[in-house]
């Protein structure tokens, strides 16, 4: 039997490292699935991998991707800012998705700089979740994103500039624990003509929900509000509504004073699925009807 010639180390490495021989776009997809910390660390593998991560189009800064072992808030803040600054500085290519949702990050002024940097690019999906401290006031440059399709904000204050004309490509808007004025909300919704999904949870600054969205298909709302009205929502098919009240004012809410909420149903001719939280049922029901079911009802 003839023996095979011995393989040199470089040949063995070539056989074992089949991942490096994959097409560039496939490597990019693999890196996009890794936490940002692990994606950056691939630069240490070999020369071909060096700074390969800098071209990934999806960047997520969360507690899984960035772990800092410290109890000092100042130390955590400085390390987080340095890491994000470093990654954005070295990144070489379009950023289509940017998510900042680290449980230890406050609404620091550095976020303004990052948003300004992204506003000059092609970002389509932007997520900002501030889990600690006061609401973060969004800078005006956020409203200059031209390609935005998905926007999710948590614990933020919105005040668009007067010249703001809406996100013309926005299809999904998710606002939770946000503050914005009544006129700002109405202008924001009506100026996003492509909007298909709208989520409003625990909002502040207005109590009348006037929805003007011709392409809206999904609407989820939870909070303290007095009225809901729809205009040009002929394709709205999935609706979930939950009404919260101040317990002290619960006795002041009567069927007569809240009967305008009945219009909520009148404007939903094409709804296929409707989920209603129990208190909303209590408000719109006659006084003689007792409702004790506390979980959401689905129709």
PDB file of C-alpha atoms in Angstrom:
ATOM      1  CA  UNK A   1       0.000   0.000   0.000  1.00  0.00           C
ATOM      2  CA  UNK A   2       1.363   3.360  -1.017  1.00  0.00           C
ATOM      3  CA  UNK A   3       1.482   5.962   1.696  1.00  0.00           C
ATOM      4  CA  UNK A   4       0.261   9.466   1.127  1.00  0.00           C
ATOM      5  CA  UNK A   5       2.922  12.117   1.426  1.00  0.00           C
ATOM      6  CA  UNK A   6       2.879  13.978   4.737  1.00  0.00           C
ATOM      7  CA  UNK A   7       0.940  17.221   4.751  1.00  0.00           C
ATOM      8  CA  UNK A   8       2.625  20.435   5.633  1.00  0.00           C
ATOM      9  CA  UNK A   9       1.152  22.594   8.423  1.00  0.00           C
ATOM     10  CA  UNK A  10      -0.141  25.155   5.937  1.00  0.00           C
ATOM     11  CA  UNK A  11      -2.077  22.456   4.096  1.00  0.00           C
ATOM     12  CA  UNK A  12      -3.588  21.202   7.351  1.00  0.00           C
ATOM     13  CA  UNK A  13      -4.617  24.745   8.297  1.00  0.00           C
ATOM     14  CA  UNK A  14      -6.266  25.189   4.914  1.00  0.00           C
ATOM     15  CA  UNK A  15      -8.350  22.057   5.380  1.00  0.00           C
ATOM     16  CA  UNK A  16      -9.369  22.876   8.938  1.00  0.00           C
ATOM     17  CA  UNK A  17     -10.171  26.547   8.255  1.00  0.00           C
ATOM     18  CA  UNK A  18     -12.934  26.139   5.721  1.00  0.00           C
ATOM     19  CA  UNK A  19     -14.877  29.083   7.131  1.00  0.00           C
ATOM     20  CA  UNK A  20     -12.272  31.580   5.956  1.00  0.00           C
ATOM     21  CA  UNK A  21     -12.713  30.388   2.369  1.00  0.00           C
ATOM     22  CA  UNK A  22     -16.405  31.241   2.347  1.00  0.00           C
ATOM     23  CA  UNK A  23     -17.562  34.176   0.203  1.00  0.00           C
ATOM     24  CA  UNK A  24     -17.290  37.587   1.804  1.00  0.00           C
ATOM     25  CA  UNK A  25     -21.038  38.178   2.059  1.00  0.00           C
ATOM     26  CA  UNK A  26     -21.450  34.850   3.885  1.00  0.00           C
ATOM     27  CA  UNK A  27     -18.745  35.779   6.380  1.00  0.00           C
ATOM     28  CA  UNK A  28     -20.519  39.076   6.884  1.00  0.00           C
ATOM     29  CA  UNK A  29     -23.775  37.307   7.710  1.00  0.00           C
ATOM     30  CA  UNK A  30     -21.981  35.067  10.205  1.00  0.00           C
ATOM     31  CA  UNK A  31     -20.403  38.055  11.916  1.00  0.00           C
ATOM     32  CA  UNK A  32     -23.768  39.859  12.023  1.00  0.00           C
ATOM     33  CA  UNK A  33     -25.187  37.002  14.082  1.00  0.00           C
ATOM     34  CA  UNK A  34     -22.459  37.309  16.727  1.00  0.00           C
ATOM     35  CA  UNK A  35     -22.541  39.711  19.688  1.00  0.00           C
ATOM     36  CA  UNK A  36     -20.528  42.783  18.736  1.00  0.00           C
ATOM     37  CA  UNK A  37     -17.849  41.866  21.280  1.00  0.00           C
ATOM     38  CA  UNK A  38     -17.235  38.464  19.653  1.00  0.00           C
ATOM     39  CA  UNK A  39     -17.416  39.900  16.152  1.00  0.00           C
ATOM     40  CA  UNK A  40     -14.632  42.376  16.937  1.00  0.00           C
ATOM     41  CA  UNK A  41     -12.531  39.629  18.505  1.00  0.00           C
ATOM     42  CA  UNK A  42     -12.428  37.699  15.236  1.00  0.00           C
ATOM     43  CA  UNK A  43      -9.739  40.162  14.119  1.00  0.00           C
ATOM     44  CA  UNK A  44      -7.298  38.110  16.186  1.00  0.00           C
ATOM     45  CA  UNK A  45      -7.924  34.892  14.235  1.00  0.00           C
ATOM     46  CA  UNK A  46      -5.794  35.576  11.176  1.00  0.00           C
ATOM     47  CA  UNK A  47      -4.989  38.343   8.727  1.00  0.00           C
ATOM     48  CA  UNK A  48      -7.993  37.616   6.499  1.00  0.00           C
ATOM     49  CA  UNK A  49     -10.303  38.188   9.442  1.00  0.00           C
ATOM     50  CA  UNK A  50      -8.678  41.411  10.575  1.00  0.00           C
ATOM     51  CA  UNK A  51     -11.256  44.205  10.595  1.00  0.00           C
ATOM     52  CA  UNK A  52     -13.689  41.993   8.674  1.00  0.00           C
ATOM     53  CA  UNK A  53     -16.222  42.887  11.359  1.00  0.00           C
ATOM     54  CA  UNK A  54     -15.938  46.558  10.389  1.00  0.00           C
ATOM     55  CA  UNK A  55     -18.120  45.921   7.350  1.00  0.00           C
ATOM     56  CA  UNK A  56     -21.082  44.252   9.068  1.00  0.00           C
ATOM     57  CA  UNK A  57     -24.259  46.266   8.399  1.00  0.00           C
ATOM     58  CA  UNK A  58     -26.000  45.421  11.699  1.00  0.00           C
ATOM     59  CA  UNK A  59     -24.544  46.766  14.948  1.00  0.00           C
ATOM     60  CA  UNK A  60     -26.133  45.980  18.308  1.00  0.00           C
ATOM     61  CA  UNK A  61     -24.858  47.374  21.593  1.00  0.00           C
ATOM     62  CA  UNK A  62     -26.653  45.565  24.401  1.00  0.00           C
ATOM     63  CA  UNK A  63     -25.804  43.829  27.664  1.00  0.00           C
ATOM     64  CA  UNK A  64     -25.076  40.584  25.865  1.00  0.00           C
ATOM     65  CA  UNK A  65     -22.684  42.147  23.391  1.00  0.00           C
ATOM     66  CA  UNK A  66     -20.882  44.368  25.920  1.00  0.00           C
ATOM     67  CA  UNK A  67     -20.290  43.105  29.438  1.00  0.00           C
ATOM     68  CA  UNK A  68     -18.498  45.337  31.934  1.00  0.00           C
ATOM     69  CA  UNK A  69     -17.583  44.044  35.385  1.00  0.00           C
ATOM     70  CA  UNK A  70     -17.787  47.100  37.595  1.00  0.00           C
ATOM     71  CA  UNK A  71     -20.113  48.546  40.209  1.00  0.00           C
ATOM     72  CA  UNK A  72     -19.099  52.150  39.619  1.00  0.00           C
ATOM     73  CA  UNK A  73     -21.539  53.923  37.318  1.00  0.00           C
ATOM     74  CA  UNK A  74     -18.933  56.409  36.086  1.00  0.00           C
ATOM     75  CA  UNK A  75     -16.537  53.604  35.147  1.00  0.00           C
ATOM     76  CA  UNK A  76     -19.300  51.739  33.317  1.00  0.00           C
ATOM     77  CA  UNK A  77     -20.351  54.861  31.460  1.00  0.00           C
ATOM     78  CA  UNK A  78     -16.798  55.726  30.369  1.00  0.00           C
ATOM     79  CA  UNK A  79     -16.061  52.191  29.195  1.00  0.00           C
ATOM     80  CA  UNK A  80     -19.300  51.945  27.248  1.00  0.00           C
ATOM     81  CA  UNK A  81     -18.728  55.284  25.545  1.00  0.00           C
ATOM     82  CA  UNK A  82     -15.138  54.362  24.653  1.00  0.00           C
ATOM     83  CA  UNK A  83     -16.182  51.001  23.210  1.00  0.00           C
ATOM     84  CA  UNK A  84     -18.979  52.464  21.084  1.00  0.00           C
ATOM     85  CA  UNK A  85     -16.782  55.356  19.917  1.00  0.00           C
ATOM     86  CA  UNK A  86     -14.018  52.914  18.962  1.00  0.00           C
ATOM     87  CA  UNK A  87     -16.314  50.609  16.996  1.00  0.00           C
ATOM     88  CA  UNK A  88     -18.063  53.411  15.114  1.00  0.00           C
ATOM     89  CA  UNK A  89     -14.698  55.006  14.301  1.00  0.00           C
ATOM     90  CA  UNK A  90     -13.300  51.803  12.798  1.00  0.00           C
ATOM     91  CA  UNK A  91     -16.485  50.731  11.051  1.00  0.00           C
ATOM     92  CA  UNK A  92     -16.081  50.888   7.298  1.00  0.00           C
ATOM     93  CA  UNK A  93     -19.323  50.492   5.417  1.00  0.00           C
ATOM     94  CA  UNK A  94     -23.057  51.183   5.643  1.00  0.00           C
ATOM     95  CA  UNK A  95     -24.894  50.616   8.929  1.00  0.00           C
ATOM     96  CA  UNK A  96     -28.409  49.500   8.106  1.00  0.00           C
ATOM     97  CA  UNK A  97     -29.354  48.560  11.668  1.00  0.00           C
ATOM     98  CA  UNK A  98     -28.224  50.275  14.857  1.00  0.00           C
ATOM     99  CA  UNK A  99     -29.466  49.205  18.273  1.00  0.00           C
ATOM    100  CA  UNK A 100     -28.387  50.708  21.575  1.00  0.00           C
ATOM    101  CA  UNK A 101     -30.026  48.969  24.510  1.00  0.00           C
ATOM    102  CA  UNK A 102     -27.524  48.448  27.313  1.00  0.00           C
ATOM    103  CA  UNK A 103     -29.029  48.120  30.779  1.00  0.00           C
ATOM    104  CA  UNK A 104     -26.258  50.249  32.341  1.00  0.00           C
ATOM    105  CA  UNK A 105     -26.228  53.132  29.888  1.00  0.00           C
ATOM    106  CA  UNK A 106     -27.848  56.416  30.875  1.00  0.00           C
ATOM    107  CA  UNK A 107     -29.060  59.023  28.421  1.00  0.00           C
ATOM    108  CA  UNK A 108     -25.611  60.577  28.013  1.00  0.00           C
ATOM    109  CA  UNK A 109     -24.864  63.419  25.612  1.00  0.00           C
ATOM    110  CA  UNK A 110     -22.544  61.131  23.622  1.00  0.00           C
ATOM    111  CA  UNK A 111     -25.643  59.556  22.078  1.00  0.00           C
ATOM    112  CA  UNK A 112     -26.206  62.813  20.192  1.00  0.00           C
ATOM    113  CA  UNK A 113     -22.869  62.344  18.445  1.00  0.00           C
ATOM    114  CA  UNK A 114     -23.625  58.753  17.474  1.00  0.00           C
ATOM    115  CA  UNK A 115     -27.034  59.668  16.079  1.00  0.00           C
ATOM    116  CA  UNK A 116     -25.487  62.508  14.077  1.00  0.00           C
ATOM    117  CA  UNK A 117     -22.962  60.050  12.635  1.00  0.00           C
ATOM    118  CA  UNK A 118     -25.734  57.617  11.642  1.00  0.00           C
ATOM    119  CA  UNK A 119     -27.926  60.347  10.144  1.00  0.00           C
ATOM    120  CA  UNK A 120     -25.298  60.864   7.438  1.00  0.00           C
ATOM    121  CA  UNK A 121     -25.518  57.238   6.330  1.00  0.00           C
ATOM    122  CA  UNK A 122     -28.122  54.725   5.176  1.00  0.00           C
ATOM    123  CA  UNK A 123     -29.572  53.522   8.471  1.00  0.00           C
ATOM    124  CA  UNK A 124     -32.920  51.789   7.986  1.00  0.00           C
ATOM    125  CA  UNK A 125     -33.511  50.446  11.486  1.00  0.00           C
ATOM    126  CA  UNK A 126     -32.840  52.450  14.639  1.00  0.00           C
ATOM    127  CA  UNK A 127     -33.501  51.261  18.194  1.00  0.00           C
ATOM    128  CA  UNK A 128     -32.707  53.297  21.299  1.00  0.00           C
ATOM    129  CA  UNK A 129     -33.675  52.040  24.732  1.00  0.00           C
ATOM    130  CA  UNK A 130     -32.622  54.018  27.817  1.00  0.00           C
ATOM    131  CA  UNK A 131     -33.174  51.742  30.797  1.00  0.00           C
ATOM    132  CA  UNK A 132     -31.822  54.021  33.530  1.00  0.00           C
ATOM    133  CA  UNK A 133     -32.282  57.607  34.605  1.00  0.00           C
ATOM    134  CA  UNK A 134     -34.365  60.368  33.087  1.00  0.00           C
ATOM    135  CA  UNK A 135     -35.838  60.435  29.630  1.00  0.00           C
ATOM    136  CA  UNK A 136     -33.339  61.144  26.902  1.00  0.00           C
ATOM    137  CA  UNK A 137     -34.168  64.124  24.709  1.00  0.00           C
ATOM    138  CA  UNK A 138     -33.601  63.103  21.127  1.00  0.00           C
ATOM    139  CA  UNK A 139     -31.482  65.483  19.027  1.00  0.00           C
ATOM    140  CA  UNK A 140     -32.988  67.060  15.927  1.00  0.00           C
ATOM    141  CA  UNK A 141     -30.618  65.105  13.673  1.00  0.00           C
ATOM    142  CA  UNK A 142     -32.621  61.924  14.346  1.00  0.00           C
ATOM    143  CA  UNK A 143     -35.453  63.390  12.288  1.00  0.00           C
ATOM    144  CA  UNK A 144     -33.161  63.764   9.271  1.00  0.00           C
ATOM    145  CA  UNK A 145     -32.853  59.994   8.719  1.00  0.00           C
ATOM    146  CA  UNK A 146     -33.938  59.593   5.080  1.00  0.00           C
ATOM    147  CA  UNK A 147     -34.071  55.795   4.795  1.00  0.00           C
ATOM    148  CA  UNK A 148     -35.597  54.876   8.145  1.00  0.00           C
ATOM    149  CA  UNK A 149     -37.997  51.925   7.959  1.00  0.00           C
ATOM    150  CA  UNK A 150     -38.088  50.825  11.623  1.00  0.00           C
ATOM    151  CA  UNK A 151     -37.925  53.122  14.661  1.00  0.00           C
ATOM    152  CA  UNK A 152     -38.131  51.933  18.272  1.00  0.00           C
ATOM    153  CA  UNK A 153     -37.675  54.264  21.243  1.00  0.00           C
ATOM    154  CA  UNK A 154     -37.852  53.607  24.983  1.00  0.00           C
ATOM    155  CA  UNK A 155     -37.729  56.298  27.698  1.00  0.00           C
ATOM    156  CA  UNK A 156     -37.211  59.201  25.317  1.00  0.00           C
ATOM    157  CA  UNK A 157     -38.511  62.728  24.791  1.00  0.00           C
ATOM    158  CA  UNK A 158     -39.506  63.616  21.234  1.00  0.00           C
ATOM    159  CA  UNK A 159     -39.580  67.136  19.913  1.00  0.00           C
ATOM    160  CA  UNK A 160     -39.068  67.241  16.129  1.00  0.00           C
ATOM    161  CA  UNK A 161     -37.892  70.462  14.483  1.00  0.00           C
ATOM    162  CA  UNK A 162     -40.539  72.629  12.839  1.00  0.00           C
ATOM    163  CA  UNK A 163     -39.212  71.715   9.401  1.00  0.00           C
ATOM    164  CA  UNK A 164     -39.719  67.986  10.002  1.00  0.00           C
ATOM    165  CA  UNK A 165     -41.879  66.475   7.238  1.00  0.00           C
ATOM    166  CA  UNK A 166     -42.011  62.887   8.437  1.00  0.00           C
ATOM    167  CA  UNK A 167     -40.165  59.665   7.711  1.00  0.00           C
ATOM    168  CA  UNK A 168     -41.373  58.892   4.214  1.00  0.00           C
ATOM    169  CA  UNK A 169     -40.197  55.245   4.307  1.00  0.00           C
ATOM    170  CA  UNK A 170     -41.120  54.402   7.913  1.00  0.00           C
ATOM    171  CA  UNK A 171     -43.227  51.242   8.240  1.00  0.00           C
ATOM    172  CA  UNK A 172     -42.845  50.292  11.908  1.00  0.00           C
ATOM    173  CA  UNK A 173     -42.996  52.748  14.825  1.00  0.00           C
ATOM    174  CA  UNK A 174     -42.661  51.526  18.419  1.00  0.00           C
ATOM    175  CA  UNK A 175     -42.813  54.151  21.190  1.00  0.00           C
ATOM    176  CA  UNK A 176     -42.678  53.067  24.841  1.00  0.00           C
ATOM    177  CA  UNK A 177     -42.406  55.327  27.888  1.00  0.00           C
ATOM    178  CA  UNK A 178     -42.050  58.370  25.653  1.00  0.00           C
ATOM    179  CA  UNK A 179     -43.174  61.963  26.024  1.00  0.00           C
ATOM    180  CA  UNK A 180     -44.411  64.083  23.139  1.00  0.00           C
ATOM    181  CA  UNK A 181     -47.010  66.781  22.650  1.00  0.00           C
ATOM    182  CA  UNK A 182     -50.432  66.163  21.113  1.00  0.00           C
ATOM    183  CA  UNK A 183     -49.683  68.097  17.924  1.00  0.00           C
ATOM    184  CA  UNK A 184     -46.292  66.427  17.598  1.00  0.00           C
ATOM    185  CA  UNK A 185     -47.863  62.989  17.794  1.00  0.00           C
ATOM    186  CA  UNK A 186     -50.548  63.765  15.217  1.00  0.00           C
ATOM    187  CA  UNK A 187     -48.064  65.311  12.802  1.00  0.00           C
ATOM    188  CA  UNK A 188     -45.661  62.406  13.236  1.00  0.00           C
ATOM    189  CA  UNK A 189     -48.303  59.794  12.419  1.00  0.00           C
ATOM    190  CA  UNK A 190     -49.967  61.635   9.545  1.00  0.00           C
ATOM    191  CA  UNK A 191     -46.626  62.479   7.894  1.00  0.00           C
ATOM    192  CA  UNK A 192     -45.459  58.847   7.793  1.00  0.00           C
ATOM    193  CA  UNK A 193     -47.600  57.726   4.862  1.00  0.00           C
ATOM    194  CA  UNK A 194     -46.052  54.236   4.638  1.00  0.00           C
ATOM    195  CA  UNK A 195     -46.642  53.365   8.320  1.00  0.00           C
ATOM    196  CA  UNK A 196     -47.936  49.794   8.738  1.00  0.00           C
ATOM    197  CA  UNK A 197     -47.346  48.988  12.422  1.00  0.00           C
ATOM    198  CA  UNK A 198     -47.796  51.348  15.380  1.00  0.00           C
ATOM    199  CA  UNK A 199     -47.105  50.525  19.038  1.00  0.00           C
ATOM    200  CA  UNK A 200     -47.767  53.026  21.846  1.00  0.00           C
ATOM    201  CA  UNK A 201     -47.146  51.965  25.438  1.00  0.00           C
ATOM    202  CA  UNK A 202     -47.138  54.227  28.516  1.00  0.00           C
ATOM    203  CA  UNK A 203     -46.885  57.513  26.652  1.00  0.00           C
ATOM    204  CA  UNK A 204     -47.150  60.978  28.190  1.00  0.00           C
ATOM    205  CA  UNK A 205     -48.034  64.449  26.969  1.00  0.00           C
ATOM    206  CA  UNK A 206     -51.389  63.732  25.351  1.00  0.00           C
ATOM    207  CA  UNK A 207     -54.570  61.761  26.023  1.00  0.00           C
ATOM    208  CA  UNK A 208     -56.405  61.933  22.683  1.00  0.00           C
ATOM    209  CA  UNK A 209     -55.208  59.457  20.066  1.00  0.00           C
ATOM    210  CA  UNK A 210     -55.957  60.720  16.583  1.00  0.00           C
ATOM    211  CA  UNK A 211     -54.665  58.162  14.106  1.00  0.00           C
ATOM    212  CA  UNK A 212     -54.400  59.138  10.441  1.00  0.00           C
ATOM    213  CA  UNK A 213     -52.488  56.367   8.679  1.00  0.00           C
ATOM    214  CA  UNK A 214     -53.820  54.991   5.371  1.00  0.00           C
ATOM    215  CA  UNK A 215     -51.460  51.980   5.330  1.00  0.00           C
ATOM    216  CA  UNK A 216     -51.735  51.062   9.024  1.00  0.00           C
ATOM    217  CA  UNK A 217     -52.321  47.324   9.526  1.00  0.00           C
ATOM    218  CA  UNK A 218     -51.343  46.739  13.179  1.00  0.00           C
ATOM    219  CA  UNK A 219     -52.087  48.977  16.174  1.00  0.00           C
ATOM    220  CA  UNK A 220     -51.113  48.210  19.787  1.00  0.00           C
ATOM    221  CA  UNK A 221     -51.809  50.780  22.490  1.00  0.00           C
ATOM    222  CA  UNK A 222     -51.541  50.663  26.279  1.00  0.00           C
ATOM    223  CA  UNK A 223     -51.760  53.684  28.533  1.00  0.00           C
ATOM    224  CA  UNK A 224     -53.936  56.392  30.046  1.00  0.00           C
ATOM    225  CA  UNK A 225     -56.033  58.059  27.359  1.00  0.00           C
ATOM    226  CA  UNK A 226     -59.514  59.483  26.933  1.00  0.00           C
ATOM    227  CA  UNK A 227     -60.337  59.016  23.305  1.00  0.00           C
ATOM    228  CA  UNK A 228     -59.300  57.140  20.168  1.00  0.00           C
ATOM    229  CA  UNK A 229     -60.274  58.270  16.694  1.00  0.00           C
ATOM    230  CA  UNK A 230     -59.260  56.938  13.300  1.00  0.00           C
ATOM    231  CA  UNK A 231     -59.032  58.523   9.892  1.00  0.00           C
ATOM    232  CA  UNK A 232     -58.067  56.786   6.632  1.00  0.00           C
ATOM    233  CA  UNK A 233     -57.317  53.484   8.381  1.00  0.00           C
ATOM    234  CA  UNK A 234     -59.183  51.236   5.972  1.00  0.00           C
ATOM    235  CA  UNK A 235     -56.627  48.402   6.020  1.00  0.00           C
ATOM    236  CA  UNK A 236     -56.258  48.219   9.812  1.00  0.00           C
ATOM    237  CA  UNK A 237     -56.634  44.508  10.629  1.00  0.00           C
ATOM    238  CA  UNK A 238     -54.957  43.742  13.985  1.00  0.00           C
ATOM    239  CA  UNK A 239     -55.726  45.849  17.076  1.00  0.00           C
ATOM    240  CA  UNK A 240     -54.760  45.486  20.730  1.00  0.00           C
ATOM    241  CA  UNK A 241     -55.952  48.081  23.246  1.00  0.00           C
ATOM    242  CA  UNK A 242     -55.379  48.410  26.990  1.00  0.00           C
ATOM    243  CA  UNK A 243     -56.687  51.331  29.029  1.00  0.00           C
ATOM    244  CA  UNK A 244     -55.063  52.181  32.357  1.00  0.00           C
ATOM    245  CA  UNK A 245     -56.467  54.618  34.926  1.00  0.00           C
ATOM    246  CA  UNK A 246     -55.419  56.219  38.151  1.00  0.00           C
ATOM    247  CA  UNK A 247     -56.998  54.178  40.933  1.00  0.00           C
ATOM    248  CA  UNK A 248     -57.955  57.362  42.796  1.00  0.00           C
ATOM    249  CA  UNK A 249     -59.932  58.543  39.781  1.00  0.00           C
ATOM    250  CA  UNK A 250     -61.505  55.178  39.079  1.00  0.00           C
ATOM    251  CA  UNK A 251     -64.792  56.153  40.736  1.00  0.00           C
ATOM    252  CA  UNK A 252     -65.047  59.260  38.583  1.00  0.00           C
ATOM    253  CA  UNK A 253     -65.091  57.301  35.370  1.00  0.00           C
ATOM    254  CA  UNK A 254     -68.635  56.615  34.278  1.00  0.00           C
ATOM    255  CA  UNK A 255     -70.245  55.089  31.270  1.00  0.00           C
ATOM    256  CA  UNK A 256     -71.703  58.421  30.213  1.00  0.00           C
ATOM    257  CA  UNK A 257     -68.444  60.376  30.421  1.00  0.00           C
ATOM    258  CA  UNK A 258     -66.522  57.782  28.428  1.00  0.00           C
ATOM    259  CA  UNK A 259     -69.123  56.760  25.886  1.00  0.00           C
ATOM    260  CA  UNK A 260     -67.062  58.426  23.156  1.00  0.00           C
ATOM    261  CA  UNK A 261     -64.768  55.409  23.348  1.00  0.00           C
ATOM    262  CA  UNK A 262     -67.556  53.485  21.642  1.00  0.00           C
ATOM    263  CA  UNK A 263     -66.459  55.176  18.446  1.00  0.00           C
ATOM    264  CA  UNK A 264     -63.349  53.070  18.686  1.00  0.00           C
ATOM    265  CA  UNK A 265     -65.311  50.109  17.344  1.00  0.00           C
ATOM    266  CA  UNK A 266     -67.229  52.073  14.730  1.00  0.00           C
ATOM    267  CA  UNK A 267     -64.000  52.901  12.897  1.00  0.00           C
ATOM    268  CA  UNK A 268     -62.752  49.326  12.728  1.00  0.00           C
ATOM    269  CA  UNK A 269     -64.793  47.812   9.892  1.00  0.00           C
ATOM    270  CA  UNK A 270     -62.043  45.534   8.579  1.00  0.00           C
ATOM    271  CA  UNK A 271     -60.442  44.331  11.795  1.00  0.00           C
ATOM    272  CA  UNK A 272     -59.718  40.590  11.800  1.00  0.00           C
ATOM    273  CA  UNK A 273     -58.255  40.339  15.321  1.00  0.00           C
ATOM    274  CA  UNK A 274     -59.115  42.483  18.348  1.00  0.00           C
ATOM    275  CA  UNK A 275     -57.532  42.196  21.802  1.00  0.00           C
ATOM    276  CA  UNK A 276     -59.061  44.219  24.661  1.00  0.00           C
ATOM    277  CA  UNK A 277     -57.769  44.653  28.189  1.00  0.00           C
ATOM    278  CA  UNK A 278     -60.417  44.308  30.884  1.00  0.00           C
ATOM    279  CA  UNK A 279     -60.570  47.914  32.106  1.00  0.00           C
ATOM    280  CA  UNK A 280     -61.358  49.119  28.619  1.00  0.00           C
ATOM    281  CA  UNK A 281     -64.309  46.741  28.659  1.00  0.00           C
ATOM    282  CA  UNK A 282     -65.379  48.162  32.006  1.00  0.00           C
ATOM    283  CA  UNK A 283     -65.319  51.704  30.692  1.00  0.00           C
ATOM    284  CA  UNK A 284     -67.409  51.062  27.598  1.00  0.00           C
ATOM    285  CA  UNK A 285     -69.869  48.727  29.285  1.00  0.00           C
ATOM    286  CA  UNK A 286     -73.226  49.803  30.794  1.00  0.00           C
ATOM    287  CA  UNK A 287     -73.189  50.073  34.605  1.00  0.00           C
ATOM    288  CA  UNK A 288     -75.388  46.988  34.876  1.00  0.00           C
ATOM    289  CA  UNK A 289     -72.767  44.799  33.191  1.00  0.00           C
ATOM    290  CA  UNK A 290     -70.159  43.431  35.561  1.00  0.00           C
ATOM    291  CA  UNK A 291     -66.833  42.369  34.029  1.00  0.00           C
ATOM    292  CA  UNK A 292     -64.414  40.421  36.176  1.00  0.00           C
ATOM    293  CA  UNK A 293     -62.133  38.901  33.543  1.00  0.00           C
ATOM    294  CA  UNK A 294     -58.694  40.493  34.018  1.00  0.00           C
ATOM    295  CA  UNK A 295     -56.697  38.946  31.181  1.00  0.00           C
ATOM    296  CA  UNK A 296     -56.846  40.259  27.598  1.00  0.00           C
ATOM    297  CA  UNK A 297     -59.814  39.141  25.535  1.00  0.00           C
ATOM    298  CA  UNK A 298     -59.251  38.185  21.915  1.00  0.00           C
ATOM    299  CA  UNK A 299     -61.830  38.230  19.157  1.00  0.00           C
TER     300      UNK A 299
END
